[in-house]
PDB file of C-alpha atoms in Angstrom:
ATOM      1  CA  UNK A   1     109.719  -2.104-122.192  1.00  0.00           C
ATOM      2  CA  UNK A   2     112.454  -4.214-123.881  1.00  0.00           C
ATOM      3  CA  UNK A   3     115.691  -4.169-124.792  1.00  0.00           C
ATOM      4  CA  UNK A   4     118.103  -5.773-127.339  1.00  0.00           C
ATOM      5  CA  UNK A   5     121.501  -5.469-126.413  1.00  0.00           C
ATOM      6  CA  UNK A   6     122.554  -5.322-129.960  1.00  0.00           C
ATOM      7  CA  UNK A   7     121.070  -1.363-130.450  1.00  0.00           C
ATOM      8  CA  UNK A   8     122.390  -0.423-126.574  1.00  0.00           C
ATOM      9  CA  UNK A   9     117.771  -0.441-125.689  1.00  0.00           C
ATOM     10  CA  UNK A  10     118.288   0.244-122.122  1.00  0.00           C
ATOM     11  CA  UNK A  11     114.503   1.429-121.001  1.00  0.00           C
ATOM     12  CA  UNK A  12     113.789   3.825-118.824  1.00  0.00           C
ATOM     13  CA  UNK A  13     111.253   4.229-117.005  1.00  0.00           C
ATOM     14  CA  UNK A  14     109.410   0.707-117.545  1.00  0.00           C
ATOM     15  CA  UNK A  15     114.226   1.089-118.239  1.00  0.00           C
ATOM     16  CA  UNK A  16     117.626   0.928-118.011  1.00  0.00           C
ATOM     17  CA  UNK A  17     119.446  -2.582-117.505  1.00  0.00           C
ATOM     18  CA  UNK A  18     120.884  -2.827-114.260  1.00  0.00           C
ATOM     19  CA  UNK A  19     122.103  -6.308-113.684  1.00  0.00           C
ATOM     20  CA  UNK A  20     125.325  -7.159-114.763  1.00  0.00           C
ATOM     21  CA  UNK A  21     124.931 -10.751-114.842  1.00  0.00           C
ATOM     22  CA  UNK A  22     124.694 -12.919-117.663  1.00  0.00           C
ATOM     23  CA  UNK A  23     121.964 -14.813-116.699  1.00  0.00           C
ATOM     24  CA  UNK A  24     123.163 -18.262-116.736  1.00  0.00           C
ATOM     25  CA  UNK A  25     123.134 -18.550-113.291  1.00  0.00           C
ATOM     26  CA  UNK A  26     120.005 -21.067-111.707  1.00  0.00           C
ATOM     27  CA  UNK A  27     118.453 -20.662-108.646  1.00  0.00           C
ATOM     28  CA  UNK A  28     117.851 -18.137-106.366  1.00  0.00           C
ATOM     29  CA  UNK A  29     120.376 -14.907-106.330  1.00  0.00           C
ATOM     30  CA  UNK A  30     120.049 -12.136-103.810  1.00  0.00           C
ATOM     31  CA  UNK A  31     122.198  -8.593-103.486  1.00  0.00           C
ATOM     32  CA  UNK A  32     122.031  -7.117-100.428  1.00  0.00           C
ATOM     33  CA  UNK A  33     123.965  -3.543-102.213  1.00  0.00           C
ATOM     34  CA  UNK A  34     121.070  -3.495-103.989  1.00  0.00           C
ATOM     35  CA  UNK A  35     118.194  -3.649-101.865  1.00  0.00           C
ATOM     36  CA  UNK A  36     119.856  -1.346 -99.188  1.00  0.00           C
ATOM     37  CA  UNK A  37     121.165   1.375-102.149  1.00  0.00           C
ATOM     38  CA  UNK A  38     117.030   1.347-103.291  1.00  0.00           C
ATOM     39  CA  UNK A  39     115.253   1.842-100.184  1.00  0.00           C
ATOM     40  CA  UNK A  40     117.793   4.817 -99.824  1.00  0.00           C
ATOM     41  CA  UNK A  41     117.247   6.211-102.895  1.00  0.00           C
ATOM     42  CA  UNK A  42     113.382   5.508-102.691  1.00  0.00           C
ATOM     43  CA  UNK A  43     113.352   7.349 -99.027  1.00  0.00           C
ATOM     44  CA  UNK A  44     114.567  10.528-101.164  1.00  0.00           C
ATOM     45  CA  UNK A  45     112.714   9.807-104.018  1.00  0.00           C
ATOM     46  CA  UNK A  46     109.505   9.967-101.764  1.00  0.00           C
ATOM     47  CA  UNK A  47     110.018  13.137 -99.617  1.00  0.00           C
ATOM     48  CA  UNK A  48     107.919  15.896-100.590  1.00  0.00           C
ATOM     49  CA  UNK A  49     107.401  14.566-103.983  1.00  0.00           C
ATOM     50  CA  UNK A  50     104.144  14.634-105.818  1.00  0.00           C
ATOM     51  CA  UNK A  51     105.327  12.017-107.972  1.00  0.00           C
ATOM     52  CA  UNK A  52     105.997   9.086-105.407  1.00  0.00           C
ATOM     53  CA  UNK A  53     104.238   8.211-102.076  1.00  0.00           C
ATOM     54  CA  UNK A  54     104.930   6.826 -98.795  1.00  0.00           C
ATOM     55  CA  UNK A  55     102.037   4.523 -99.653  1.00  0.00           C
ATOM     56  CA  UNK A  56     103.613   0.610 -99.772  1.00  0.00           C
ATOM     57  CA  UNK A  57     100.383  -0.181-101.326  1.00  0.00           C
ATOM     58  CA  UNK A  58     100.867   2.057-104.275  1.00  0.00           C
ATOM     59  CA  UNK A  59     104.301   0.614-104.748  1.00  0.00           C
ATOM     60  CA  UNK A  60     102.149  -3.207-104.852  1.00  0.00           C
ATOM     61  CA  UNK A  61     100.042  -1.993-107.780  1.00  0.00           C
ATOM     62  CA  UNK A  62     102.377  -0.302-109.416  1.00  0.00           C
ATOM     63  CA  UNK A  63     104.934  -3.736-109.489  1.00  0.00           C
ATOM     64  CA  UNK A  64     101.621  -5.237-110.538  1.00  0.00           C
ATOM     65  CA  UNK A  65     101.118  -3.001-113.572  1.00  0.00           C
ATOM     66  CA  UNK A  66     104.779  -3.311-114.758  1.00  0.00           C
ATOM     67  CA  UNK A  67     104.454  -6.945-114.588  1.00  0.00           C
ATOM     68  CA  UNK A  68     101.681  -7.019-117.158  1.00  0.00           C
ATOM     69  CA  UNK A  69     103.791  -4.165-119.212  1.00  0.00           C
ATOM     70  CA  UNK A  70     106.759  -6.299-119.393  1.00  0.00           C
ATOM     71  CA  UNK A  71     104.365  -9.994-119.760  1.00  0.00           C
ATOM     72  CA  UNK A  72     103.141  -8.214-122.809  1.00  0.00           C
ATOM     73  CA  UNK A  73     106.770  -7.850-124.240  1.00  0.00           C
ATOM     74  CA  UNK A  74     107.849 -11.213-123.312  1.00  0.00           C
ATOM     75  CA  UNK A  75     104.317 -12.964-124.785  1.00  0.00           C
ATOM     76  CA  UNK A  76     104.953 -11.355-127.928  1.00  0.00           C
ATOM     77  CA  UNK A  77     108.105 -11.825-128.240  1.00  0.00           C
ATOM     78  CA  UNK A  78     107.514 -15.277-127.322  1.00  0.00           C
ATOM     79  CA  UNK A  79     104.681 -15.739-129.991  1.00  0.00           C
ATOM     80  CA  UNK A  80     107.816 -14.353-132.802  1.00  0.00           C
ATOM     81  CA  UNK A  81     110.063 -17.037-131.701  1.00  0.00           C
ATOM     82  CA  UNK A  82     112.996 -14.579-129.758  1.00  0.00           C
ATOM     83  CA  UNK A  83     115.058 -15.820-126.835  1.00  0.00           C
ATOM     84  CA  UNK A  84     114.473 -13.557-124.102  1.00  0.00           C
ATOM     85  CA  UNK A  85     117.570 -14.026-121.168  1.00  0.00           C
ATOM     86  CA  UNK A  86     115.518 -11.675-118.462  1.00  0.00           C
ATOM     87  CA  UNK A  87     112.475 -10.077-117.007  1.00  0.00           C
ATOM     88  CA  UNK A  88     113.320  -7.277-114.589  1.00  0.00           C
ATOM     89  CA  UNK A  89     110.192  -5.333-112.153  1.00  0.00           C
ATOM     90  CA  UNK A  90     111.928  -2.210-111.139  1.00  0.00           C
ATOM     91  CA  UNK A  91     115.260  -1.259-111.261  1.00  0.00           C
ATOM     92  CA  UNK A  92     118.221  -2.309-108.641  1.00  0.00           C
ATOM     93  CA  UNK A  93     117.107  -5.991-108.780  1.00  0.00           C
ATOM     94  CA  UNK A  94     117.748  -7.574-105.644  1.00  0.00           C
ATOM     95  CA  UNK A  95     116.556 -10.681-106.108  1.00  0.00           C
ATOM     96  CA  UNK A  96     116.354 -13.229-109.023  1.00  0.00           C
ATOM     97  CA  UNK A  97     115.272 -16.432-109.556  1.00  0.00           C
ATOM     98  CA  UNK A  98     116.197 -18.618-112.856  1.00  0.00           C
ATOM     99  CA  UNK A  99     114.472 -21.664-113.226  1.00  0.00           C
ATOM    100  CA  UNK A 100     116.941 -25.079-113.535  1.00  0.00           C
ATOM    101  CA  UNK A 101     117.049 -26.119-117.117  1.00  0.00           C
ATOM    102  CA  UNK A 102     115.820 -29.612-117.849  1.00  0.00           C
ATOM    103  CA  UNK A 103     115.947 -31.994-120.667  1.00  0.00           C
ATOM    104  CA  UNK A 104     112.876 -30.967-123.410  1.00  0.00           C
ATOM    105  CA  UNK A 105     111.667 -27.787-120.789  1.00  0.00           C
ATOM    106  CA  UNK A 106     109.790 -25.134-122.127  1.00  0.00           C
ATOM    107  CA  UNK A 107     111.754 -22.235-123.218  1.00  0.00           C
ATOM    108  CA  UNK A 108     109.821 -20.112-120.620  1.00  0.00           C
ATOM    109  CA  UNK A 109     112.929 -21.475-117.902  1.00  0.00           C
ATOM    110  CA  UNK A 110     115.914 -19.737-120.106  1.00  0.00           C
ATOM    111  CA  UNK A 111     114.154 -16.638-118.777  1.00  0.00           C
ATOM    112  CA  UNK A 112     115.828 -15.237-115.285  1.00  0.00           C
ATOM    113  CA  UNK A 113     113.109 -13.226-113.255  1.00  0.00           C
ATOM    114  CA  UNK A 114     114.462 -10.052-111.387  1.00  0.00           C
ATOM    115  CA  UNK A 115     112.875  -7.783-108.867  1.00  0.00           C
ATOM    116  CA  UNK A 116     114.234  -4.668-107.829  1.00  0.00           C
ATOM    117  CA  UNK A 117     113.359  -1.910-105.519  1.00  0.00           C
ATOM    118  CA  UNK A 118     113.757   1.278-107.406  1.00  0.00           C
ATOM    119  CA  UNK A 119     110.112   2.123-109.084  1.00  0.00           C
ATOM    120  CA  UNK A 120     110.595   3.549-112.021  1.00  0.00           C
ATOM    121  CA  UNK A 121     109.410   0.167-114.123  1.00  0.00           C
ATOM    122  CA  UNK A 122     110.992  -2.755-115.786  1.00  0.00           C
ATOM    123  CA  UNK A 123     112.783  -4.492-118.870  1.00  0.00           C
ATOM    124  CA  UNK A 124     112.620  -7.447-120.730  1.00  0.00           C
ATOM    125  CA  UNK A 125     116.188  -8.343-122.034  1.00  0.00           C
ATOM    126  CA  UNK A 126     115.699 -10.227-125.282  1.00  0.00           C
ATOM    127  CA  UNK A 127     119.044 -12.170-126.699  1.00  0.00           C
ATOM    128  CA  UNK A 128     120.852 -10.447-129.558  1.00  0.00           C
ATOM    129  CA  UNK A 129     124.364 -11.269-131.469  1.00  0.00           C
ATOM    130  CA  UNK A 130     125.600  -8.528-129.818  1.00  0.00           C
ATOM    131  CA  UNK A 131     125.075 -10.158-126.204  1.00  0.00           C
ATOM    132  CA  UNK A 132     125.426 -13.720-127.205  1.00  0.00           C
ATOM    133  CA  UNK A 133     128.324 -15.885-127.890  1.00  0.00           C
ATOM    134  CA  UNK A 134     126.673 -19.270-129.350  1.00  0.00           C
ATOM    135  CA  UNK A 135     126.255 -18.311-132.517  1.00  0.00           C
ATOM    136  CA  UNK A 136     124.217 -21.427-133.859  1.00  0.00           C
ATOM    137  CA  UNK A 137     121.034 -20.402-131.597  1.00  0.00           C
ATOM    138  CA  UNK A 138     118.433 -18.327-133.746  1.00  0.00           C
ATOM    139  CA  UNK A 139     115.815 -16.430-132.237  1.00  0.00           C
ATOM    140  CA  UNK A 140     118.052 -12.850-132.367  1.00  0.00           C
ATOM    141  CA  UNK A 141     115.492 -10.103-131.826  1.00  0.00           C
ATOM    142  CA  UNK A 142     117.806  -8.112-134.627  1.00  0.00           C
ATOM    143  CA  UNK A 143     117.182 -11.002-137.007  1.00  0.00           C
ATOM    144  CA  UNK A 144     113.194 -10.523-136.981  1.00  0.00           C
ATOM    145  CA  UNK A 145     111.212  -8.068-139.290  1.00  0.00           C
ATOM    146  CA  UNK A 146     110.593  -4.573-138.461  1.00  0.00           C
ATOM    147  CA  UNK A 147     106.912  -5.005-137.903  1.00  0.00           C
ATOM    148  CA  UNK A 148     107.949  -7.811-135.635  1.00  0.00           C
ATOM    149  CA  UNK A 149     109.408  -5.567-133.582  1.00  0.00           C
ATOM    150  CA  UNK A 150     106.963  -2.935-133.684  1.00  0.00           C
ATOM    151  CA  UNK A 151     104.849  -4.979-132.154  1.00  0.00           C
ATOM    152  CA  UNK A 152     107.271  -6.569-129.700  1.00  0.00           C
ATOM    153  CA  UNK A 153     107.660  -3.104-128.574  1.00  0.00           C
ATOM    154  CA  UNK A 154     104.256  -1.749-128.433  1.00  0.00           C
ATOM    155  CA  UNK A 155     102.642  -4.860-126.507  1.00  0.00           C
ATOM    156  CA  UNK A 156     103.557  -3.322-122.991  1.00  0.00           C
ATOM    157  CA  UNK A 157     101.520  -0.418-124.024  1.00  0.00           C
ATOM    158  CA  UNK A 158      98.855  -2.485-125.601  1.00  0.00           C
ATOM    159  CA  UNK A 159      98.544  -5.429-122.251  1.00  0.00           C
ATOM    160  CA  UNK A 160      98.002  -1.943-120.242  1.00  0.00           C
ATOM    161  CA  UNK A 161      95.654  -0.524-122.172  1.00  0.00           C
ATOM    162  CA  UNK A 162      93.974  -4.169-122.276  1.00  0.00           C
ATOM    163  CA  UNK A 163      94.170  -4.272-118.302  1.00  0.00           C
ATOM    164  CA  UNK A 164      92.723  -0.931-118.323  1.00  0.00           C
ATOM    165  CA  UNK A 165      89.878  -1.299-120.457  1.00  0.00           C
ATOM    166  CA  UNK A 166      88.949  -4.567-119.093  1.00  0.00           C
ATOM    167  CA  UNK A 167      88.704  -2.813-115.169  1.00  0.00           C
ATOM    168  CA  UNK A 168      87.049  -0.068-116.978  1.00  0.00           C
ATOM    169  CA  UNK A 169      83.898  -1.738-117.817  1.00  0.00           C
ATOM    170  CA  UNK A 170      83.995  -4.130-115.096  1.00  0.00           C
ATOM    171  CA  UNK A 171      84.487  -2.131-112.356  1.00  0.00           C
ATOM    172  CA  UNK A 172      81.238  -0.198-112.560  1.00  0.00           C
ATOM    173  CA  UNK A 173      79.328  -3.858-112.180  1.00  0.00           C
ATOM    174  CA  UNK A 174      81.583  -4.323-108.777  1.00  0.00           C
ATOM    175  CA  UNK A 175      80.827  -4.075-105.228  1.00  0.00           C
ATOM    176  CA  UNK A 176      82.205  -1.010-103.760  1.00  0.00           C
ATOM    177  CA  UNK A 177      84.939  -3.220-102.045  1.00  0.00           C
ATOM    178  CA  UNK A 178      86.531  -4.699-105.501  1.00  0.00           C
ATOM    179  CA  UNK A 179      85.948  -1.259-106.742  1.00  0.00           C
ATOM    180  CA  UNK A 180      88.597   0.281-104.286  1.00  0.00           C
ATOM    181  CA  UNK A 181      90.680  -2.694-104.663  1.00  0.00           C
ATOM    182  CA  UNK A 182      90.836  -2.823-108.649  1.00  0.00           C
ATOM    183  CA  UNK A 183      90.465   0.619-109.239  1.00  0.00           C
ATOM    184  CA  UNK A 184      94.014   1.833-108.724  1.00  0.00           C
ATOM    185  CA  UNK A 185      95.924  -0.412-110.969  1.00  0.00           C
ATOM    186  CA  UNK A 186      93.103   0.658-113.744  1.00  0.00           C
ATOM    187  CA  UNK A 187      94.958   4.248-113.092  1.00  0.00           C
ATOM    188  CA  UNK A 188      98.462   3.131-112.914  1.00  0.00           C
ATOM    189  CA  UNK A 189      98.055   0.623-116.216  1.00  0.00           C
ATOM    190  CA  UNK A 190      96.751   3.728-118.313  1.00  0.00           C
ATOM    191  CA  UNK A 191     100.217   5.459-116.746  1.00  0.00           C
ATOM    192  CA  UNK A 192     101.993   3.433-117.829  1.00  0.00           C
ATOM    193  CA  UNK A 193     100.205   3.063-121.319  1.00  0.00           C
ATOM    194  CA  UNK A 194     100.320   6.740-121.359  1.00  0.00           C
ATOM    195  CA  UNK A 195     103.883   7.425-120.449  1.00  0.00           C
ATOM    196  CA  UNK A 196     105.417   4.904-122.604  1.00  0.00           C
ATOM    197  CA  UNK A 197     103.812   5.523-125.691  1.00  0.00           C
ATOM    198  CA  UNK A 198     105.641   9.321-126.298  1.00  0.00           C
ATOM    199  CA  UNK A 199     107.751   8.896-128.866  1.00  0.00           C
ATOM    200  CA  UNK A 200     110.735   9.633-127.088  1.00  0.00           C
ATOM    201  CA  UNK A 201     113.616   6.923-127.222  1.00  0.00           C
ATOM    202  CA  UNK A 202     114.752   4.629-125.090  1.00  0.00           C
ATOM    203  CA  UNK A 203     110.699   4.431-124.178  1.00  0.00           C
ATOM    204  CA  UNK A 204     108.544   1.784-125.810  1.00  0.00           C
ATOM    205  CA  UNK A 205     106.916   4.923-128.249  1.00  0.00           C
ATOM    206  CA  UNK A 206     110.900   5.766-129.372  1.00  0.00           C
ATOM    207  CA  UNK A 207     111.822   1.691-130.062  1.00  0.00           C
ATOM    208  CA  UNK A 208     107.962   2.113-132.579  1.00  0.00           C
ATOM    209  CA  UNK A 209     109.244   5.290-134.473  1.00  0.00           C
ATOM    210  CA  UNK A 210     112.823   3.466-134.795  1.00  0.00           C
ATOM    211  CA  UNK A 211     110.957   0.203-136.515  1.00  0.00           C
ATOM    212  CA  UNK A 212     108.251   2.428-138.465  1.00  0.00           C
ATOM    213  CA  UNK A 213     111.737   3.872-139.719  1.00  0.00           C
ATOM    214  CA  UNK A 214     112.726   1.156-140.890  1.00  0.00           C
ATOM    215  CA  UNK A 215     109.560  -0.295-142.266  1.00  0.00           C
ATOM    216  CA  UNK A 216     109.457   3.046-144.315  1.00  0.00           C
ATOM    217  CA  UNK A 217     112.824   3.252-145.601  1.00  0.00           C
ATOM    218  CA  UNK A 218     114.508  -0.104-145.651  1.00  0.00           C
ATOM    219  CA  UNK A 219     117.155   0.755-143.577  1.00  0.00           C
ATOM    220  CA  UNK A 220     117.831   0.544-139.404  1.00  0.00           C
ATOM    221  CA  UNK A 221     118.837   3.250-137.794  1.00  0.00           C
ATOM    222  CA  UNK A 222     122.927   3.064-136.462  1.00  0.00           C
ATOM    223  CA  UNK A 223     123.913   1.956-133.182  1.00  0.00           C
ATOM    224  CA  UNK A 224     125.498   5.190-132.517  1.00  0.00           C
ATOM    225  CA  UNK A 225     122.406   7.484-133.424  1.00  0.00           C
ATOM    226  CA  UNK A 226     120.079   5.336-131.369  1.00  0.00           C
ATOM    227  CA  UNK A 227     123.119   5.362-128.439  1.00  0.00           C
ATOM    228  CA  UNK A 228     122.808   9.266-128.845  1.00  0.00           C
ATOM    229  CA  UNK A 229     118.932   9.391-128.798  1.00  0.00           C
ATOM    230  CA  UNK A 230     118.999   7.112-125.963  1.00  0.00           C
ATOM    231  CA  UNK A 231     121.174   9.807-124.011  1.00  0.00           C
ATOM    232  CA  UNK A 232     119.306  12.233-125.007  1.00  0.00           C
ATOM    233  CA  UNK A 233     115.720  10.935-124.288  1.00  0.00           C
ATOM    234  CA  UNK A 234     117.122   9.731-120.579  1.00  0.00           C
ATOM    235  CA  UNK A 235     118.234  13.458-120.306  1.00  0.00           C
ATOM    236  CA  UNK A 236     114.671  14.360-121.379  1.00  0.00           C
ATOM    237  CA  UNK A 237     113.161  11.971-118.935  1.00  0.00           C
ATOM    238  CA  UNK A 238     114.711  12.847-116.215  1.00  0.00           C
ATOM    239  CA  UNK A 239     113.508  16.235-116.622  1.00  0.00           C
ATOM    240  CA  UNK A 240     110.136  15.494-117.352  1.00  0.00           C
ATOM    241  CA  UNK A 241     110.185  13.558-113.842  1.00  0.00           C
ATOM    242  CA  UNK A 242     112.072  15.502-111.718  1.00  0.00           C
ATOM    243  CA  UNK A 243     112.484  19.095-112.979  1.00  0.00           C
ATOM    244  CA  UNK A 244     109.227  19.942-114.390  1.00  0.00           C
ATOM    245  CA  UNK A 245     106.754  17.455-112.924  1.00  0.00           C
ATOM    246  CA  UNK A 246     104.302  19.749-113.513  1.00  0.00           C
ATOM    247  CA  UNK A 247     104.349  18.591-117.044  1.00  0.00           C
ATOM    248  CA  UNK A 248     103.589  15.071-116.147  1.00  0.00           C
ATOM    249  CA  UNK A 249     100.568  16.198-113.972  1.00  0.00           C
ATOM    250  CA  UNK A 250      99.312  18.133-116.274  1.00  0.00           C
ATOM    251  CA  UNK A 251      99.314  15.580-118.189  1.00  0.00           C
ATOM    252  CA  UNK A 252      97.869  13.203-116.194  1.00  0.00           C
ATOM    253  CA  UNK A 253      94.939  15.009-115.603  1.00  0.00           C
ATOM    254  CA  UNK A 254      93.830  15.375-119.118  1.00  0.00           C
ATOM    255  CA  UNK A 255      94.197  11.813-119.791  1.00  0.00           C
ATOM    256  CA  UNK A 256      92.125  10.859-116.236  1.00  0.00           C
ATOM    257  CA  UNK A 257      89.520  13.146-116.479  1.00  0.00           C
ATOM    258  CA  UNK A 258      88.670  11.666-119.543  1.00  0.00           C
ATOM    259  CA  UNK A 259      87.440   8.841-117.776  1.00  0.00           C
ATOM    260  CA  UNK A 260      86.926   9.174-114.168  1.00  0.00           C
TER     261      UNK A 260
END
């Protein structure tokens, strides 16, 4: 998922924005608060859930699948000409890296990679005037046309769906070995396809209604009314998750059955 600063698009799941720097910093960065606050949390999030596992490896395929979710964000924003200050797998990051900038270097090193330990997915954080002082650098994400931004927001979805349907037909024509191996981030990329298409706001489906909006009308919704939905759809998530997982399982197994 992504978020501009400028209309408060925390993401959750895959997203709030956790990381109060301001990514100018190069190099290497570790928090130690961080990493020992996640496992904690994770520890609880795991015990007799049916949502999360004990299983590390599940926790490898899942980064794996937010990666593409969030590459698909940053190539397309990329492709639109918008600065984008940060990539983020998970939440809590505990460790970032931001490559040294360097006379006539590709704008791919203004971007600060971030990995966290809490796994409930990722952001991209693209530059707005709302989060940016210089004000002679273009490339706002608020500046760019609504259908721009529809897309920006639905390429997570569509890079999963991509991954997905790519493993799909492949992995039939696989030994049994790469079948194991590849099949499980086939699942969790339709997930994440799945769960962040509803058209529930801050999640990549809420940011596409928002921008259809405004392709429709002519007009952006307010800062305050997508602050509000934002509270509201975290209050929505958080149920979905936690209160009635059922609902998500349910769910799940509609959308799997229809092809495994």
């Amino acid at each position: 998922m992504e978020e501009d600063r400028n209309y408060d698009n925390s993401r959750v799941p895959a997203s709030s924005y956790m990381n109060g720097g301001n990514g100018t910093e190069e190099g290497f960065s570790f928090n130690m608060l961080n990493l020992v606050l996640g496992v904690a949390v994770c520890m609880w999030m795991t015990s007799g859930s049916s949502l999360f596992t004990d299983d590390w490896t599940f926790y490898l395929y899942l980064c794996v699948a937010v990666v593409i979710h969030e590459l698909g964000h940053v190539v397309m924003g990329k492709s639109f000409g918008c600065h984008i200050k940060e990539m983020q797998v998970f939440f809590l990051p505990f460790i970032s890296y931001k490559p040294k900038r360097v006379a006539g270097g590709s704008s791919w090193r203004d971007i600060k990679w971030s990995l966290g330990t809490l796994p409930l997915g990722g952001v991209t954080v693209f530059k707005s005037r709302g989060s940016y002082a210089d004000g002679d650098v273009d490339g706002y994400i608020e500046d760019k046309p609504a259908w721009q931004r529809l897309l920006i927001s639905a390429a997570g979805v569509l890079f999963n769906l991509a991954t997905f349907l790519i493993l799909y037909y492949v992995l039939p024509l696989l030994s049994y070995e790469w079948f194991s191996l590849l099949r499980p981030l086939a699942v969790l990329s339709l997930l994440l396809a799945v769960l962040n298409i509803l058209p529930v706001y801050p999640l990549d489906g809420g940011s596409i209604v928002f921008a259809l909006y405004e392709i429709v009308t002519g007009k952006k919704p307010s800062p305050a009314f997508t602050k509000v939905s934002g509270w509201i759809g975290f209050a929505f998530i958080v149920l979905f998750f936690w209160v009635f997982p059922e609902w998500l399982d349910g769910l799940l197994d509609r959308v799997f059955r229809l092809f495994f």
